[in-house]
PDB file of C-alpha atoms in Angstrom:
ATOM      1  CA  UNK Y   1     -30.808 -11.485 -64.438  1.00 45.00           C
ATOM      2  CA  UNK Y   2     -33.783 -10.997 -62.092  1.00 47.00           C
ATOM      3  CA  UNK Y   3     -36.937  -9.393 -63.381  1.00 49.00           C
ATOM      4  CA  UNK Y   4     -38.757  -6.681 -61.500  1.00 51.00           C
ATOM      5  CA  UNK Y   5     -42.318  -7.394 -60.390  1.00 58.00           C
ATOM      6  CA  UNK Y   6     -44.879  -5.055 -61.868  1.00 76.00           C
ATOM      7  CA  UNK Y   7     -47.902  -3.644 -60.087  1.00 89.00           C
ATOM      8  CA  UNK Y   8     -51.403  -4.777 -60.935  1.00 94.00           C
ATOM      9  CA  UNK Y   9     -53.169  -2.530 -63.445  1.00 96.00           C
ATOM     10  CA  UNK Y  10     -56.772  -1.813 -64.420  1.00 96.00           C
ATOM     11  CA  UNK Y  11     -56.810   0.047 -67.732  1.00 95.00           C
ATOM     12  CA  UNK Y  12     -58.915   1.037 -70.721  1.00 96.00           C
ATOM     13  CA  UNK Y  13     -62.180   0.966 -68.785  1.00 96.00           C
ATOM     14  CA  UNK Y  14     -65.218   1.975 -70.793  1.00 98.00           C
ATOM     15  CA  UNK Y  15     -68.938   1.868 -70.119  1.00 98.00           C
ATOM     16  CA  UNK Y  16     -72.009   2.147 -72.319  1.00 97.00           C
ATOM     17  CA  UNK Y  17     -75.725   2.288 -71.680  1.00 98.00           C
ATOM     18  CA  UNK Y  18     -78.234   1.020 -74.242  1.00 97.00           C
ATOM     19  CA  UNK Y  19     -81.874   1.856 -73.506  1.00 96.00           C
ATOM     20  CA  UNK Y  20     -84.526  -0.846 -73.930  1.00 96.00           C
ATOM     21  CA  UNK Y  21     -86.321  -0.728 -77.288  1.00 94.00           C
ATOM     22  CA  UNK Y  22     -89.674  -2.343 -77.963  1.00 91.00           C
ATOM     23  CA  UNK Y  23     -89.761  -5.668 -76.149  1.00 89.00           C
ATOM     24  CA  UNK Y  24     -85.974  -5.932 -75.935  1.00 95.00           C
ATOM     25  CA  UNK Y  25     -84.098  -5.264 -72.693  1.00 96.00           C
ATOM     26  CA  UNK Y  26     -81.401  -2.642 -72.588  1.00 96.00           C
ATOM     27  CA  UNK Y  27     -78.059  -2.928 -70.841  1.00 97.00           C
ATOM     28  CA  UNK Y  28     -75.182  -1.237 -69.086  1.00 97.00           C
ATOM     29  CA  UNK Y  29     -71.840  -2.739 -70.038  1.00 98.00           C
ATOM     30  CA  UNK Y  30     -68.396  -2.063 -68.543  1.00 98.00           C
ATOM     31  CA  UNK Y  31     -65.211  -3.520 -70.017  1.00 98.00           C
ATOM     32  CA  UNK Y  32     -61.629  -3.200 -68.838  1.00 97.00           C
ATOM     33  CA  UNK Y  33     -58.204  -4.760 -69.182  1.00 97.00           C
ATOM     34  CA  UNK Y  34     -56.753  -6.120 -65.949  1.00 97.00           C
ATOM     35  CA  UNK Y  35     -53.143  -7.223 -65.675  1.00 96.00           C
ATOM     36  CA  UNK Y  36     -51.081  -8.902 -62.965  1.00 95.00           C
ATOM     37  CA  UNK Y  37     -48.141 -11.305 -63.173  1.00 92.00           C
ATOM     38  CA  UNK Y  38     -49.917 -13.764 -60.851  1.00 93.00           C
ATOM     39  CA  UNK Y  39     -53.085 -13.689 -62.963  1.00 92.00           C
ATOM     40  CA  UNK Y  40     -56.473 -12.082 -62.406  1.00 94.00           C
ATOM     41  CA  UNK Y  41     -58.835 -13.528 -59.784  1.00 95.00           C
ATOM     42  CA  UNK Y  42     -61.716 -11.165 -60.503  1.00 96.00           C
ATOM     43  CA  UNK Y  43     -63.206  -7.724 -61.009  1.00 98.00           C
ATOM     44  CA  UNK Y  44     -66.054  -6.233 -58.954  1.00 98.00           C
ATOM     45  CA  UNK Y  45     -68.127  -3.457 -60.524  1.00 97.00           C
ATOM     46  CA  UNK Y  46     -70.826  -1.023 -59.409  1.00 96.00           C
ATOM     47  CA  UNK Y  47     -72.526   1.733 -61.424  1.00 96.00           C
ATOM     48  CA  UNK Y  48     -74.136   4.722 -59.745  1.00 95.00           C
ATOM     49  CA  UNK Y  49     -75.707   8.031 -60.809  1.00 96.00           C
ATOM     50  CA  UNK Y  50     -73.434  11.053 -60.401  1.00 95.00           C
ATOM     51  CA  UNK Y  51     -76.387  13.046 -59.057  1.00 95.00           C
ATOM     52  CA  UNK Y  52     -76.695  10.659 -56.086  1.00 95.00           C
ATOM     53  CA  UNK Y  53     -73.348  11.785 -54.685  1.00 84.00           C
ATOM     54  CA  UNK Y  54     -72.622   8.201 -53.683  1.00 91.00           C
ATOM     55  CA  UNK Y  55     -68.937   7.453 -53.389  1.00 90.00           C
ATOM     56  CA  UNK Y  56     -68.429   3.690 -53.019  1.00 95.00           C
ATOM     57  CA  UNK Y  57     -65.327   2.649 -51.096  1.00 96.00           C
ATOM     58  CA  UNK Y  58     -62.934  -0.162 -51.885  1.00 96.00           C
ATOM     59  CA  UNK Y  59     -64.326  -2.128 -48.932  1.00 96.00           C
ATOM     60  CA  UNK Y  60     -67.909  -1.742 -50.222  1.00 96.00           C
ATOM     61  CA  UNK Y  61     -66.927  -3.009 -53.658  1.00 96.00           C
ATOM     62  CA  UNK Y  62     -65.933  -6.371 -52.193  1.00 93.00           C
ATOM     63  CA  UNK Y  63     -69.694  -7.097 -51.885  1.00 95.00           C
ATOM     64  CA  UNK Y  64     -71.015  -6.127 -55.339  1.00 96.00           C
ATOM     65  CA  UNK Y  65     -71.460  -7.893 -58.684  1.00 94.00           C
ATOM     66  CA  UNK Y  66     -68.550  -9.544 -60.475  1.00 97.00           C
ATOM     67  CA  UNK Y  67     -67.502  -9.106 -64.071  1.00 97.00           C
ATOM     68  CA  UNK Y  68     -66.675 -12.072 -66.304  1.00 97.00           C
ATOM     69  CA  UNK Y  69     -62.919 -12.171 -66.900  1.00 97.00           C
ATOM     70  CA  UNK Y  70     -61.211 -14.122 -69.641  1.00 96.00           C
ATOM     71  CA  UNK Y  71     -57.453 -14.508 -69.716  1.00 91.00           C
ATOM     72  CA  UNK Y  72     -56.054 -13.189 -72.985  1.00 87.00           C
ATOM     73  CA  UNK Y  73     -52.326 -13.746 -72.320  1.00 81.00           C
ATOM     74  CA  UNK Y  74     -50.155 -14.463 -69.274  1.00 77.00           C
ATOM     75  CA  UNK Y  75     -51.365 -12.185 -66.515  1.00 78.00           C
ATOM     76  CA  UNK Y  76     -53.663 -10.165 -68.784  1.00 90.00           C
ATOM     77  CA  UNK Y  77     -57.443 -10.545 -68.734  1.00 96.00           C
ATOM     78  CA  UNK Y  78     -60.287  -8.770 -70.505  1.00 97.00           C
ATOM     79  CA  UNK Y  79     -63.182  -8.320 -68.089  1.00 98.00           C
ATOM     80  CA  UNK Y  80     -66.783  -7.509 -69.012  1.00 98.00           C
ATOM     81  CA  UNK Y  81     -69.700  -6.711 -66.734  1.00 98.00           C
ATOM     82  CA  UNK Y  82     -73.189  -6.512 -68.243  1.00 97.00           C
ATOM     83  CA  UNK Y  83     -76.349  -5.546 -66.395  1.00 95.00           C
ATOM     84  CA  UNK Y  84     -79.641  -6.110 -68.225  1.00 96.00           C
ATOM     85  CA  UNK Y  85     -82.143  -3.239 -67.914  1.00 96.00           C
ATOM     86  CA  UNK Y  86     -85.873  -3.775 -68.441  1.00 96.00           C
ATOM     87  CA  UNK Y  87     -88.134  -1.040 -69.799  1.00 94.00           C
ATOM     88  CA  UNK Y  88     -89.670  -0.580 -66.315  1.00 95.00           C
ATOM     89  CA  UNK Y  89     -86.228  -0.368 -64.672  1.00 95.00           C
ATOM     90  CA  UNK Y  90     -85.069   2.140 -67.288  1.00 95.00           C
ATOM     91  CA  UNK Y  91     -87.904   4.554 -66.434  1.00 94.00           C
ATOM     92  CA  UNK Y  92     -86.737   4.514 -62.800  1.00 95.00           C
ATOM     93  CA  UNK Y  93     -83.069   5.244 -63.561  1.00 95.00           C
ATOM     94  CA  UNK Y  94     -81.690   8.720 -62.927  1.00 95.00           C
ATOM     95  CA  UNK Y  95     -80.976  10.384 -66.253  1.00 96.00           C
ATOM     96  CA  UNK Y  96     -77.624  11.976 -66.965  1.00 97.00           C
ATOM     97  CA  UNK Y  97     -74.080  11.051 -65.978  1.00 97.00           C
ATOM     98  CA  UNK Y  98     -73.295   7.799 -64.173  1.00 97.00           C
ATOM     99  CA  UNK Y  99     -69.975   6.567 -62.784  1.00 97.00           C
ATOM    100  CA  UNK Y 100     -68.537   3.079 -62.585  1.00 97.00           C
ATOM    101  CA  UNK Y 101     -66.316   2.051 -59.679  1.00 97.00           C
ATOM    102  CA  UNK Y 102     -64.162  -1.071 -60.079  1.00 98.00           C
ATOM    103  CA  UNK Y 103     -62.039  -3.280 -57.817  1.00 98.00           C
ATOM    104  CA  UNK Y 104     -59.688  -5.816 -59.409  1.00 97.00           C
ATOM    105  CA  UNK Y 105     -58.103  -8.646 -57.421  1.00 97.00           C
ATOM    106  CA  UNK Y 106     -55.081 -10.679 -58.513  1.00 96.00           C
ATOM    107  CA  UNK Y 107     -54.432 -14.336 -57.746  1.00 94.00           C
ATOM    108  CA  UNK Y 108     -51.731 -13.268 -55.266  1.00 95.00           C
ATOM    109  CA  UNK Y 109     -54.303 -11.131 -53.369  1.00 95.00           C
ATOM    110  CA  UNK Y 110     -53.099  -7.727 -54.534  1.00 96.00           C
ATOM    111  CA  UNK Y 111     -55.803  -5.262 -55.565  1.00 96.00           C
ATOM    112  CA  UNK Y 112     -56.315  -2.098 -57.545  1.00 97.00           C
ATOM    113  CA  UNK Y 113     -59.328   0.155 -56.944  1.00 97.00           C
ATOM    114  CA  UNK Y 114     -60.606   2.834 -59.299  1.00 97.00           C
ATOM    115  CA  UNK Y 115     -63.406   4.940 -57.793  1.00 96.00           C
ATOM    116  CA  UNK Y 116     -64.096   6.416 -61.264  1.00 96.00           C
ATOM    117  CA  UNK Y 117     -63.144   3.668 -63.708  1.00 97.00           C
ATOM    118  CA  UNK Y 118     -65.554   5.010 -66.354  1.00 97.00           C
ATOM    119  CA  UNK Y 119     -68.443   7.410 -66.927  1.00 97.00           C
ATOM    120  CA  UNK Y 120     -71.494   7.005 -69.151  1.00 97.00           C
ATOM    121  CA  UNK Y 121     -74.825   8.753 -69.772  1.00 97.00           C
ATOM    122  CA  UNK Y 122     -78.320   7.378 -69.228  1.00 97.00           C
ATOM    123  CA  UNK Y 123     -80.974   8.825 -71.515  1.00 89.00           C
ATOM    124  CA  UNK Y 124     -84.497   7.455 -71.906  1.00 76.00           C
TER     125      UNK Y 124
END
């Protein structure tokens, strides 16, 4: 009996922002589950303020930061992207809603792109 190939998936994306406190840096963290039968090559992530009206394309995401992906089971990886935020950087961030765009790539070269993989709020 032949099995049917399944499409690559990028699921359960969530993002959080933690403001810097005292001398400690803050962070923006995005996590997601990526699955493909051939395995996961990587996940590219970019966060941007909703007020900017940016709309990153799949092609643009090929040139942004990568998340760290760890294989959990065959073809399934848990990917985490963390961006440290200094107190000075935090004061320059747009407050309010931010979006995360994500591009996952499988070992066989297939991709899945989510222009709005998650949303989070930045408050100082």
